[in-house]
Amino acid sequence: MAERGGRVCVLGSANVDTVVRVERRPLPGETVRGLGRDRFAGGKGLNQAVAAARMGATVDFRARVGADGEADFLARRLAADGLDLSGVLRTSAPTGTADIAVDAAGENTIVFCGGANDEFTELSAADGAAIATADVLLLQGEVPVPVLVEAAGLGRTVVLTPAPVRAFPAALLDAVDVLVPNEHEAAELTGERDPAAAARALSTGGRSVLVTVGERGVELAADGRSLGRVPAVPVSTVDTTGAGDTFAGALGALLAEGAALPEAARVAAAAAALSVTRAGAGGMPHRHEVTELLAATTIVHG
């Protein structure tokens, strides 16, 4: 593996997450009592930027927030991880938000309001320069598709988390080098309920695919062929919020270093495993923690 510290550009959403803990998530029309309420910096883009930075990458985060107190809250949290705020521009729209209910099993339900994220419709000159000089570009689906298409056309190695799932145009997908859906997103994109089959179906046009399947690990595919499953590290789950973003951010950091895809996926899976042992989307681990977990864990490949 190359030396640590590759350059990662993350273009995507920045939100303030309100997390309510519940014994079980409510059914339609039902009211349940909350067990506690917390506020976190979140959004798929911000989460991936923090995850990549904590794994040792040099990160350039490009996002849009409001001119409000929520944006100030996010700025403080980003600065705490040493992230440069010059690419996080303020707009007249309110900062994006997510309201998240987390049940006793650690599973979540999320309601996302785009706010300023929806104003990110085109790249600035500085955005374009940051993308073009990065080793890896990380994208997600919480900002408008036109800016994703524009950004992907400038990236060296483009990684897309297709969440939330939408009608992604061929111009975007053709520019993606690594697609990272979870099993539900992969099924929605392909109609295939089997994650391995979905990964194969999505891995066309020279694109690699990693379908995350929670505690069962990650299915890998390329050129229409399965490359096997990277097993998950067994842990006790507290909260799954942000696990997929932790995986994607860590994956981007490892790929930027020059790691091969299976090795990058192995380390990213360990980072995601550590993240679910902590409450909230801000539980991304630091590199030394992931290294220690892998050193202490024996994984049986199935």
PDB file of C-alpha atoms in Angstrom:
ATOM      1  CA  MET A   1       0.000   0.000   0.000  1.00  0.00           C
ATOM      2  CA  ALA A   2       1.186   3.538  -0.713  1.00  0.00           C
ATOM      3  CA  GLU A   3       1.912   6.023   2.064  1.00  0.00           C
ATOM      4  CA  ARG A   4      -1.129   7.395   3.828  1.00  0.00           C
ATOM      5  CA  GLY A   5      -2.523  10.803   3.033  1.00  0.00           C
ATOM      6  CA  GLY A   6      -4.044  10.671  -0.468  1.00  0.00           C
ATOM      7  CA  ARG A   7      -6.262  13.562  -1.570  1.00  0.00           C
ATOM      8  CA  VAL A   8     -10.035  13.058  -1.374  1.00  0.00           C
ATOM      9  CA  CYS A   9     -12.634  15.554  -2.577  1.00  0.00           C
ATOM     10  CA  VAL A  10     -16.116  15.054  -1.156  1.00  0.00           C
ATOM     11  CA  LEU A  11     -18.959  16.857  -2.896  1.00  0.00           C
ATOM     12  CA  GLY A  12     -22.303  16.507  -1.198  1.00  0.00           C
ATOM     13  CA  SER A  13     -24.725  17.328   1.567  1.00  0.00           C
ATOM     14  CA  ALA A  14     -24.251  18.938   4.965  1.00  0.00           C
ATOM     15  CA  ASN A  15     -27.108  18.663   7.482  1.00  0.00           C
ATOM     16  CA  VAL A  16     -27.889  19.030  11.136  1.00  0.00           C
ATOM     17  CA  ASP A  17     -29.196  15.676  12.388  1.00  0.00           C
ATOM     18  CA  THR A  18     -31.705  15.455  15.223  1.00  0.00           C
ATOM     19  CA  VAL A  19     -31.654  11.910  16.608  1.00  0.00           C
ATOM     20  CA  VAL A  20     -34.472  10.613  18.825  1.00  0.00           C
ATOM     21  CA  ARG A  21     -33.954   7.283  20.565  1.00  0.00           C
ATOM     22  CA  VAL A  22     -37.050   5.075  20.820  1.00  0.00           C
ATOM     23  CA  GLU A  23     -37.757   1.552  22.011  1.00  0.00           C
ATOM     24  CA  ARG A  24     -39.292   0.851  18.607  1.00  0.00           C
ATOM     25  CA  ARG A  25     -40.008   3.020  15.598  1.00  0.00           C
ATOM     26  CA  PRO A  26     -43.670   4.118  15.257  1.00  0.00           C
ATOM     27  CA  LEU A  27     -46.137   2.493  12.896  1.00  0.00           C
ATOM     28  CA  PRO A  28     -48.123   4.765  10.537  1.00  0.00           C
ATOM     29  CA  GLY A  29     -50.383   7.027  12.639  1.00  0.00           C
ATOM     30  CA  GLU A  30     -48.820   5.904  15.914  1.00  0.00           C
ATOM     31  CA  THR A  31     -47.151   8.039  18.592  1.00  0.00           C
ATOM     32  CA  VAL A  32     -44.307   6.562  20.661  1.00  0.00           C
ATOM     33  CA  ARG A  33     -42.378   8.035  23.579  1.00  0.00           C
ATOM     34  CA  GLY A  34     -38.836   9.210  22.927  1.00  0.00           C
ATOM     35  CA  LEU A  35     -36.062   8.054  25.258  1.00  0.00           C
ATOM     36  CA  GLY A  36     -33.713  10.936  24.507  1.00  0.00           C
ATOM     37  CA  ARG A  37     -32.828  13.506  21.860  1.00  0.00           C
ATOM     38  CA  ASP A  38     -29.421  14.561  20.512  1.00  0.00           C
ATOM     39  CA  ARG A  39     -28.088  16.875  17.819  1.00  0.00           C
ATOM     40  CA  PHE A  40     -25.229  15.951  15.475  1.00  0.00           C
ATOM     41  CA  ALA A  41     -23.446  17.223  12.400  1.00  0.00           C
ATOM     42  CA  GLY A  42     -24.574  15.031   9.516  1.00  0.00           C
ATOM     43  CA  GLY A  43     -25.471  14.704   5.863  1.00  0.00           C
ATOM     44  CA  LYS A  44     -23.948  12.040   3.651  1.00  0.00           C
ATOM     45  CA  GLY A  45     -21.364  14.397   2.243  1.00  0.00           C
ATOM     46  CA  LEU A  46     -20.248  15.755   5.598  1.00  0.00           C
ATOM     47  CA  ASN A  47     -20.191  12.275   7.129  1.00  0.00           C
ATOM     48  CA  GLN A  48     -18.009  10.935   4.327  1.00  0.00           C
ATOM     49  CA  ALA A  49     -15.665  13.920   4.561  1.00  0.00           C
ATOM     50  CA  VAL A  50     -15.170  13.411   8.304  1.00  0.00           C
ATOM     51  CA  ALA A  51     -14.731   9.645   7.871  1.00  0.00           C
ATOM     52  CA  ALA A  52     -12.080  10.113   5.175  1.00  0.00           C
ATOM     53  CA  ALA A  53     -10.239  12.737   7.234  1.00  0.00           C
ATOM     54  CA  ARG A  54     -10.180  10.510  10.316  1.00  0.00           C
ATOM     55  CA  MET A  55      -8.693   7.744   8.176  1.00  0.00           C
ATOM     56  CA  GLY A  56      -5.781  10.013   7.284  1.00  0.00           C
ATOM     57  CA  ALA A  57      -6.790  11.506   3.930  1.00  0.00           C
ATOM     58  CA  THR A  58      -6.336  15.139   3.007  1.00  0.00           C
ATOM     59  CA  VAL A  59      -9.972  16.120   2.435  1.00  0.00           C
ATOM     60  CA  ASP A  60     -11.527  18.959   0.448  1.00  0.00           C
ATOM     61  CA  PHE A  61     -15.253  19.189   1.278  1.00  0.00           C
ATOM     62  CA  ARG A  62     -17.513  21.025  -1.175  1.00  0.00           C
ATOM     63  CA  ALA A  63     -21.031  21.778   0.102  1.00  0.00           C
ATOM     64  CA  ARG A  64     -23.729  24.425   0.530  1.00  0.00           C
ATOM     65  CA  VAL A  65     -25.279  25.500   3.853  1.00  0.00           C
ATOM     66  CA  GLY A  66     -27.521  28.339   5.030  1.00  0.00           C
ATOM     67  CA  ALA A  67     -26.664  31.684   6.576  1.00  0.00           C
ATOM     68  CA  ASP A  68     -27.989  30.523   9.928  1.00  0.00           C
ATOM     69  CA  GLY A  69     -27.078  29.165  13.327  1.00  0.00           C
ATOM     70  CA  GLU A  70     -27.270  25.577  12.064  1.00  0.00           C
ATOM     71  CA  ALA A  71     -24.463  26.362   9.611  1.00  0.00           C
ATOM     72  CA  ASP A  72     -22.409  27.806  12.480  1.00  0.00           C
ATOM     73  CA  PHE A  73     -22.942  24.548  14.381  1.00  0.00           C
ATOM     74  CA  LEU A  74     -21.695  22.532  11.385  1.00  0.00           C
ATOM     75  CA  ALA A  75     -18.690  24.819  10.909  1.00  0.00           C
ATOM     76  CA  ARG A  76     -17.574  24.239  14.495  1.00  0.00           C
ATOM     77  CA  ARG A  77     -17.868  20.472  14.120  1.00  0.00           C
ATOM     78  CA  LEU A  78     -15.966  20.425  10.803  1.00  0.00           C
ATOM     79  CA  ALA A  79     -13.208  22.617  12.212  1.00  0.00           C
ATOM     80  CA  ALA A  80     -12.815  20.183  15.128  1.00  0.00           C
ATOM     81  CA  ASP A  81     -11.700  17.547  12.607  1.00  0.00           C
ATOM     82  CA  GLY A  82      -9.331  19.960  10.900  1.00  0.00           C
ATOM     83  CA  LEU A  83     -11.429  20.243   7.741  1.00  0.00           C
ATOM     84  CA  ASP A  84     -10.983  23.319   5.541  1.00  0.00           C
ATOM     85  CA  LEU A  85     -14.252  25.285   5.401  1.00  0.00           C
ATOM     86  CA  SER A  86     -13.439  27.288   2.251  1.00  0.00           C
ATOM     87  CA  GLY A  87     -15.488  24.918   0.074  1.00  0.00           C
ATOM     88  CA  VAL A  88     -18.588  25.107   2.295  1.00  0.00           C
ATOM     89  CA  LEU A  89     -20.481  28.094   0.884  1.00  0.00           C
ATOM     90  CA  ARG A  90     -23.477  29.828   2.475  1.00  0.00           C
ATOM     91  CA  THR A  91     -26.750  30.439   0.623  1.00  0.00           C
ATOM     92  CA  SER A  92     -30.052  32.144   1.401  1.00  0.00           C
ATOM     93  CA  ALA A  93     -31.790  28.776   1.894  1.00  0.00           C
ATOM     94  CA  PRO A  94     -31.809  27.166   5.362  1.00  0.00           C
ATOM     95  CA  THR A  95     -29.208  24.560   6.250  1.00  0.00           C
ATOM     96  CA  GLY A  96     -30.349  21.019   5.468  1.00  0.00           C
ATOM     97  CA  THR A  97     -31.743  18.855   8.254  1.00  0.00           C
ATOM     98  CA  ALA A  98     -32.437  15.201   8.995  1.00  0.00           C
ATOM     99  CA  ASP A  99     -34.780  13.869  11.674  1.00  0.00           C
ATOM    100  CA  ILE A 100     -33.793  10.362  12.713  1.00  0.00           C
ATOM    101  CA  ALA A 101     -35.555   7.813  14.927  1.00  0.00           C
ATOM    102  CA  VAL A 102     -33.261   5.078  16.256  1.00  0.00           C
ATOM    103  CA  ASP A 103     -34.760   1.994  17.889  1.00  0.00           C
ATOM    104  CA  ALA A 104     -33.417  -0.359  20.560  1.00  0.00           C
ATOM    105  CA  ALA A 105     -31.809  -2.580  17.885  1.00  0.00           C
ATOM    106  CA  GLY A 106     -29.896   0.388  16.484  1.00  0.00           C
ATOM    107  CA  GLU A 107     -31.930   0.546  13.257  1.00  0.00           C
ATOM    108  CA  ASN A 108     -33.055   3.941  12.009  1.00  0.00           C
ATOM    109  CA  THR A 109     -35.686   5.796  10.012  1.00  0.00           C
ATOM    110  CA  ILE A 110     -34.661   9.148   8.464  1.00  0.00           C
ATOM    111  CA  VAL A 111     -36.596  12.149   7.129  1.00  0.00           C
ATOM    112  CA  PHE A 112     -34.310  14.466   5.137  1.00  0.00           C
ATOM    113  CA  CYS A 113     -35.011  18.121   4.193  1.00  0.00           C
ATOM    114  CA  GLY A 114     -32.544  19.347   1.587  1.00  0.00           C
ATOM    115  CA  GLY A 115     -32.601  23.105   2.241  1.00  0.00           C
ATOM    116  CA  ALA A 116     -29.333  24.660   1.050  1.00  0.00           C
ATOM    117  CA  ASN A 117     -28.221  21.309  -0.369  1.00  0.00           C
ATOM    118  CA  ASP A 118     -30.865  21.769  -3.069  1.00  0.00           C
ATOM    119  CA  GLU A 119     -29.178  25.054  -4.067  1.00  0.00           C
ATOM    120  CA  PHE A 120     -25.993  23.205  -5.054  1.00  0.00           C
ATOM    121  CA  THR A 121     -26.865  23.086  -8.761  1.00  0.00           C
ATOM    122  CA  GLU A 122     -23.526  23.951 -10.384  1.00  0.00           C
ATOM    123  CA  LEU A 123     -19.824  23.982  -9.628  1.00  0.00           C
ATOM    124  CA  SER A 124     -17.803  27.068  -8.843  1.00  0.00           C
ATOM    125  CA  ALA A 125     -14.341  27.394 -10.379  1.00  0.00           C
ATOM    126  CA  ALA A 126     -12.868  26.457  -6.991  1.00  0.00           C
ATOM    127  CA  ASP A 127     -15.083  23.352  -6.806  1.00  0.00           C
ATOM    128  CA  GLY A 128     -13.850  22.238 -10.213  1.00  0.00           C
ATOM    129  CA  ALA A 129     -10.204  22.779  -9.305  1.00  0.00           C
ATOM    130  CA  ALA A 130     -10.589  20.798  -6.069  1.00  0.00           C
ATOM    131  CA  ILE A 131     -12.166  17.875  -7.913  1.00  0.00           C
ATOM    132  CA  ALA A 132      -9.573  17.819 -10.679  1.00  0.00           C
ATOM    133  CA  THR A 133      -6.632  17.693  -8.247  1.00  0.00           C
ATOM    134  CA  ALA A 134      -8.045  14.986  -5.947  1.00  0.00           C
ATOM    135  CA  ASP A 135      -7.079  11.321  -6.196  1.00  0.00           C
ATOM    136  CA  VAL A 136     -10.663  10.270  -5.375  1.00  0.00           C
ATOM    137  CA  LEU A 137     -14.005  12.072  -5.687  1.00  0.00           C
ATOM    138  CA  LEU A 138     -16.821  10.952  -3.365  1.00  0.00           C
ATOM    139  CA  LEU A 139     -20.413  11.716  -4.434  1.00  0.00           C
ATOM    140  CA  GLN A 140     -23.856  10.928  -2.983  1.00  0.00           C
ATOM    141  CA  GLY A 141     -27.459  11.546  -4.028  1.00  0.00           C
ATOM    142  CA  GLU A 142     -28.457  14.280  -1.556  1.00  0.00           C
ATOM    143  CA  VAL A 143     -27.552  17.166  -3.897  1.00  0.00           C
ATOM    144  CA  PRO A 144     -29.052  17.873  -7.351  1.00  0.00           C
ATOM    145  CA  VAL A 145     -28.170  15.446 -10.141  1.00  0.00           C
ATOM    146  CA  PRO A 146     -26.834  18.102 -12.583  1.00  0.00           C
ATOM    147  CA  VAL A 147     -23.982  19.031 -10.242  1.00  0.00           C
ATOM    148  CA  LEU A 148     -23.196  15.335  -9.722  1.00  0.00           C
ATOM    149  CA  VAL A 149     -22.919  14.857 -13.494  1.00  0.00           C
ATOM    150  CA  GLU A 150     -20.701  17.929 -13.828  1.00  0.00           C
ATOM    151  CA  ALA A 151     -18.460  16.847 -10.951  1.00  0.00           C
ATOM    152  CA  ALA A 152     -18.144  13.228 -12.094  1.00  0.00           C
ATOM    153  CA  GLY A 153     -16.885  14.391 -15.467  1.00  0.00           C
ATOM    154  CA  LEU A 154     -13.903  16.051 -13.750  1.00  0.00           C
ATOM    155  CA  GLY A 155     -12.965  13.310 -11.265  1.00  0.00           C
ATOM    156  CA  ARG A 156     -10.029  10.912 -11.544  1.00  0.00           C
ATOM    157  CA  THR A 157     -11.534   8.056  -9.544  1.00  0.00           C
ATOM    158  CA  VAL A 158     -15.243   8.618  -8.907  1.00  0.00           C
ATOM    159  CA  VAL A 159     -17.082   6.836  -6.076  1.00  0.00           C
ATOM    160  CA  LEU A 160     -20.871   7.221  -5.905  1.00  0.00           C
ATOM    161  CA  THR A 161     -23.162   6.312  -3.025  1.00  0.00           C
ATOM    162  CA  PRO A 162     -26.559   6.184  -4.845  1.00  0.00           C
ATOM    163  CA  ALA A 163     -28.642   7.312  -1.878  1.00  0.00           C
ATOM    164  CA  PRO A 164     -31.351   8.297  -1.954  1.00  0.00           C
ATOM    165  CA  VAL A 165     -32.028   6.278  -5.096  1.00  0.00           C
ATOM    166  CA  ARG A 166     -33.316   8.336  -8.009  1.00  0.00           C
ATOM    167  CA  ALA A 167     -33.221   8.206 -11.798  1.00  0.00           C
ATOM    168  CA  PHE A 168     -29.462   8.608 -12.147  1.00  0.00           C
ATOM    169  CA  PRO A 169     -28.660   9.442 -15.778  1.00  0.00           C
ATOM    170  CA  ALA A 170     -26.251   7.426 -17.902  1.00  0.00           C
ATOM    171  CA  ALA A 171     -23.969  10.474 -18.074  1.00  0.00           C
ATOM    172  CA  LEU A 172     -23.389  10.103 -14.340  1.00  0.00           C
ATOM    173  CA  LEU A 173     -23.232   6.319 -14.055  1.00  0.00           C
ATOM    174  CA  ASP A 174     -20.870   6.035 -17.022  1.00  0.00           C
ATOM    175  CA  ALA A 175     -18.393   8.296 -15.197  1.00  0.00           C
ATOM    176  CA  VAL A 176     -18.545   6.308 -11.939  1.00  0.00           C
ATOM    177  CA  ASP A 177     -15.608   4.003 -11.210  1.00  0.00           C
ATOM    178  CA  VAL A 178     -16.933   2.527  -7.943  1.00  0.00           C
ATOM    179  CA  LEU A 179     -20.623   2.301  -7.020  1.00  0.00           C
ATOM    180  CA  VAL A 180     -21.409   1.743  -3.316  1.00  0.00           C
ATOM    181  CA  PRO A 181     -25.116   1.029  -2.654  1.00  0.00           C
ATOM    182  CA  ASN A 182     -26.497  -0.832   0.324  1.00  0.00           C
ATOM    183  CA  GLU A 183     -28.528  -3.965  -0.359  1.00  0.00           C
ATOM    184  CA  HIS A 184     -31.844  -2.080  -0.412  1.00  0.00           C
ATOM    185  CA  GLU A 185     -30.560   0.545  -2.845  1.00  0.00           C
ATOM    186  CA  ALA A 186     -29.013  -2.148  -5.034  1.00  0.00           C
ATOM    187  CA  ALA A 187     -32.336  -3.998  -5.139  1.00  0.00           C
ATOM    188  CA  GLU A 188     -34.180  -0.793  -6.048  1.00  0.00           C
ATOM    189  CA  LEU A 189     -31.714  -0.041  -8.841  1.00  0.00           C
ATOM    190  CA  THR A 190     -31.777  -3.547 -10.347  1.00  0.00           C
ATOM    191  CA  GLY A 191     -34.869  -5.421  -9.131  1.00  0.00           C
ATOM    192  CA  GLU A 192     -32.498  -8.121  -7.813  1.00  0.00           C
ATOM    193  CA  ARG A 193     -33.097  -9.108  -4.171  1.00  0.00           C
ATOM    194  CA  ASP A 194     -29.891 -11.137  -3.962  1.00  0.00           C
ATOM    195  CA  PRO A 195     -27.050  -8.677  -3.196  1.00  0.00           C
ATOM    196  CA  ALA A 196     -24.459 -10.670  -5.153  1.00  0.00           C
ATOM    197  CA  ALA A 197     -26.710 -10.757  -8.219  1.00  0.00           C
ATOM    198  CA  ALA A 198     -27.432  -7.048  -7.860  1.00  0.00           C
ATOM    199  CA  ALA A 199     -23.713  -6.297  -7.609  1.00  0.00           C
ATOM    200  CA  ARG A 200     -23.054  -8.245 -10.811  1.00  0.00           C
ATOM    201  CA  ALA A 201     -25.899  -6.491 -12.622  1.00  0.00           C
ATOM    202  CA  LEU A 202     -24.577  -3.049 -11.664  1.00  0.00           C
ATOM    203  CA  SER A 203     -20.931  -3.781 -12.507  1.00  0.00           C
ATOM    204  CA  THR A 204     -21.003  -2.951 -16.209  1.00  0.00           C
ATOM    205  CA  GLY A 205     -18.946  -0.605 -18.331  1.00  0.00           C
ATOM    206  CA  GLY A 206     -15.757  -1.137 -16.326  1.00  0.00           C
ATOM    207  CA  ARG A 207     -17.436  -0.088 -13.068  1.00  0.00           C
ATOM    208  CA  SER A 208     -16.719  -1.895  -9.794  1.00  0.00           C
ATOM    209  CA  VAL A 209     -19.569  -2.369  -7.313  1.00  0.00           C
ATOM    210  CA  LEU A 210     -19.569  -2.868  -3.553  1.00  0.00           C
ATOM    211  CA  VAL A 211     -22.977  -3.707  -2.083  1.00  0.00           C
ATOM    212  CA  THR A 212     -22.971  -3.313   1.694  1.00  0.00           C
ATOM    213  CA  VAL A 213     -25.061  -5.899   3.519  1.00  0.00           C
ATOM    214  CA  GLY A 214     -24.728  -4.822   7.146  1.00  0.00           C
ATOM    215  CA  GLU A 215     -23.465  -7.455   9.547  1.00  0.00           C
ATOM    216  CA  ARG A 216     -22.980  -9.850   6.602  1.00  0.00           C
ATOM    217  CA  GLY A 217     -20.262  -7.717   5.044  1.00  0.00           C
ATOM    218  CA  VAL A 218     -19.808  -6.399   1.517  1.00  0.00           C
ATOM    219  CA  GLU A 219     -20.442  -8.038  -1.877  1.00  0.00           C
ATOM    220  CA  LEU A 220     -17.853  -7.113  -4.528  1.00  0.00           C
ATOM    221  CA  ALA A 221     -18.298  -7.340  -8.305  1.00  0.00           C
ATOM    222  CA  ALA A 222     -16.607  -6.071 -11.468  1.00  0.00           C
ATOM    223  CA  ASP A 223     -17.218  -6.619 -15.173  1.00  0.00           C
ATOM    224  CA  GLY A 224     -20.368  -8.604 -14.428  1.00  0.00           C
ATOM    225  CA  ARG A 225     -18.501 -11.091 -12.207  1.00  0.00           C
ATOM    226  CA  SER A 226     -18.667 -11.629  -8.455  1.00  0.00           C
ATOM    227  CA  LEU A 227     -15.382 -11.029  -6.647  1.00  0.00           C
ATOM    228  CA  GLY A 228     -16.613 -12.529  -3.383  1.00  0.00           C
ATOM    229  CA  ARG A 229     -17.746 -11.150  -0.068  1.00  0.00           C
ATOM    230  CA  VAL A 230     -15.673  -9.138   2.372  1.00  0.00           C
ATOM    231  CA  PRO A 231     -16.900 -10.246   5.808  1.00  0.00           C
ATOM    232  CA  ALA A 232     -17.974  -7.774   8.453  1.00  0.00           C
ATOM    233  CA  VAL A 233     -16.229  -7.420  11.789  1.00  0.00           C
ATOM    234  CA  PRO A 234     -18.629  -8.687  14.504  1.00  0.00           C
ATOM    235  CA  VAL A 235     -19.576  -5.930  16.975  1.00  0.00           C
ATOM    236  CA  SER A 236     -22.446  -4.982  19.288  1.00  0.00           C
ATOM    237  CA  THR A 237     -24.665  -2.501  17.452  1.00  0.00           C
ATOM    238  CA  VAL A 238     -25.776   0.720  19.136  1.00  0.00           C
ATOM    239  CA  ASP A 239     -26.776   2.898  16.165  1.00  0.00           C
ATOM    240  CA  THR A 240     -26.415   2.218  12.426  1.00  0.00           C
ATOM    241  CA  THR A 241     -26.806   5.912  11.465  1.00  0.00           C
ATOM    242  CA  GLY A 242     -23.869   6.952   9.276  1.00  0.00           C
ATOM    243  CA  ALA A 243     -22.394   3.453   8.903  1.00  0.00           C
ATOM    244  CA  GLY A 244     -22.684   3.495   5.126  1.00  0.00           C
ATOM    245  CA  ASP A 245     -21.106   6.940   4.975  1.00  0.00           C
ATOM    246  CA  THR A 246     -18.278   5.796   7.235  1.00  0.00           C
ATOM    247  CA  PHE A 247     -17.693   2.887   4.863  1.00  0.00           C
ATOM    248  CA  ALA A 248     -17.652   5.154   1.795  1.00  0.00           C
ATOM    249  CA  GLY A 249     -15.401   7.764   3.396  1.00  0.00           C
ATOM    250  CA  ALA A 250     -12.911   5.166   4.607  1.00  0.00           C
ATOM    251  CA  LEU A 251     -13.031   3.430   1.226  1.00  0.00           C
ATOM    252  CA  GLY A 252     -12.215   6.718  -0.513  1.00  0.00           C
ATOM    253  CA  ALA A 253      -9.296   7.360   1.830  1.00  0.00           C
ATOM    254  CA  LEU A 254      -7.832   3.911   1.194  1.00  0.00           C
ATOM    255  CA  LEU A 255      -8.304   4.134  -2.569  1.00  0.00           C
ATOM    256  CA  ALA A 256      -6.618   7.547  -2.550  1.00  0.00           C
ATOM    257  CA  GLU A 257      -3.614   5.916  -0.874  1.00  0.00           C
ATOM    258  CA  GLY A 258      -3.404   3.381  -3.687  1.00  0.00           C
ATOM    259  CA  ALA A 259      -4.937   0.390  -1.905  1.00  0.00           C
ATOM    260  CA  ALA A 260      -6.491  -2.348  -4.056  1.00  0.00           C
ATOM    261  CA  LEU A 261     -10.287  -2.474  -3.916  1.00  0.00           C
ATOM    262  CA  PRO A 262     -10.615  -5.653  -1.777  1.00  0.00           C
ATOM    263  CA  GLU A 263      -8.154  -4.319   0.811  1.00  0.00           C
ATOM    264  CA  ALA A 264      -9.828  -0.917   0.819  1.00  0.00           C
ATOM    265  CA  ALA A 265     -13.190  -2.636   1.347  1.00  0.00           C
ATOM    266  CA  ARG A 266     -11.788  -4.737   4.218  1.00  0.00           C
ATOM    267  CA  VAL A 267     -10.531  -1.694   6.099  1.00  0.00           C
ATOM    268  CA  ALA A 268     -13.672   0.313   5.305  1.00  0.00           C
ATOM    269  CA  ALA A 269     -15.864  -2.508   6.633  1.00  0.00           C
ATOM    270  CA  ALA A 270     -13.938  -2.428   9.910  1.00  0.00           C
ATOM    271  CA  ALA A 271     -14.383   1.353  10.120  1.00  0.00           C
ATOM    272  CA  ALA A 272     -18.126   0.971   9.550  1.00  0.00           C
ATOM    273  CA  ALA A 273     -18.302  -1.745  12.205  1.00  0.00           C
ATOM    274  CA  LEU A 274     -16.706   0.549  14.762  1.00  0.00           C
ATOM    275  CA  SER A 275     -19.091   3.363  13.838  1.00  0.00           C
ATOM    276  CA  VAL A 276     -22.202   1.337  14.735  1.00  0.00           C
ATOM    277  CA  THR A 277     -20.924   0.832  18.273  1.00  0.00           C
ATOM    278  CA  ARG A 278     -21.438   4.578  18.879  1.00  0.00           C
ATOM    279  CA  ALA A 279     -24.517   6.795  18.908  1.00  0.00           C
ATOM    280  CA  GLY A 280     -25.180   9.242  16.087  1.00  0.00           C
ATOM    281  CA  ALA A 281     -23.729   9.817  12.644  1.00  0.00           C
ATOM    282  CA  GLY A 282     -20.579  11.361  14.139  1.00  0.00           C
ATOM    283  CA  GLY A 283     -19.151   8.075  15.410  1.00  0.00           C
ATOM    284  CA  MET A 284     -16.625   7.594  12.606  1.00  0.00           C
ATOM    285  CA  PRO A 285     -13.431   6.073  13.980  1.00  0.00           C
ATOM    286  CA  HIS A 286      -9.862   7.281  13.594  1.00  0.00           C
ATOM    287  CA  ARG A 287      -7.317   5.243  11.646  1.00  0.00           C
ATOM    288  CA  HIS A 288      -5.501   3.873  14.665  1.00  0.00           C
ATOM    289  CA  GLU A 289      -8.769   2.532  16.071  1.00  0.00           C
ATOM    290  CA  VAL A 290      -9.515   0.651  12.857  1.00  0.00           C
ATOM    291  CA  THR A 291      -5.987  -0.745  12.737  1.00  0.00           C
ATOM    292  CA  GLU A 292      -6.292  -1.937  16.335  1.00  0.00           C
ATOM    293  CA  LEU A 293      -9.683  -3.557  15.677  1.00  0.00           C
ATOM    294  CA  LEU A 294      -8.402  -5.453  12.641  1.00  0.00           C
ATOM    295  CA  ALA A 295      -5.327  -6.604  14.544  1.00  0.00           C
ATOM    296  CA  ALA A 296      -7.491  -7.924  17.386  1.00  0.00           C
ATOM    297  CA  THR A 297     -10.115  -9.619  15.192  1.00  0.00           C
ATOM    298  CA  THR A 298     -10.079 -12.976  13.500  1.00  0.00           C
ATOM    299  CA  ILE A 299     -12.633 -13.100  10.694  1.00  0.00           C
ATOM    300  CA  VAL A 300     -13.743 -16.401   9.214  1.00  0.00           C
ATOM    301  CA  HIS A 301     -14.374 -16.043   5.483  1.00  0.00           C
ATOM    302  CA  GLY A 302     -17.543 -17.783   4.391  1.00  0.00           C
TER     303      GLY A 302
END
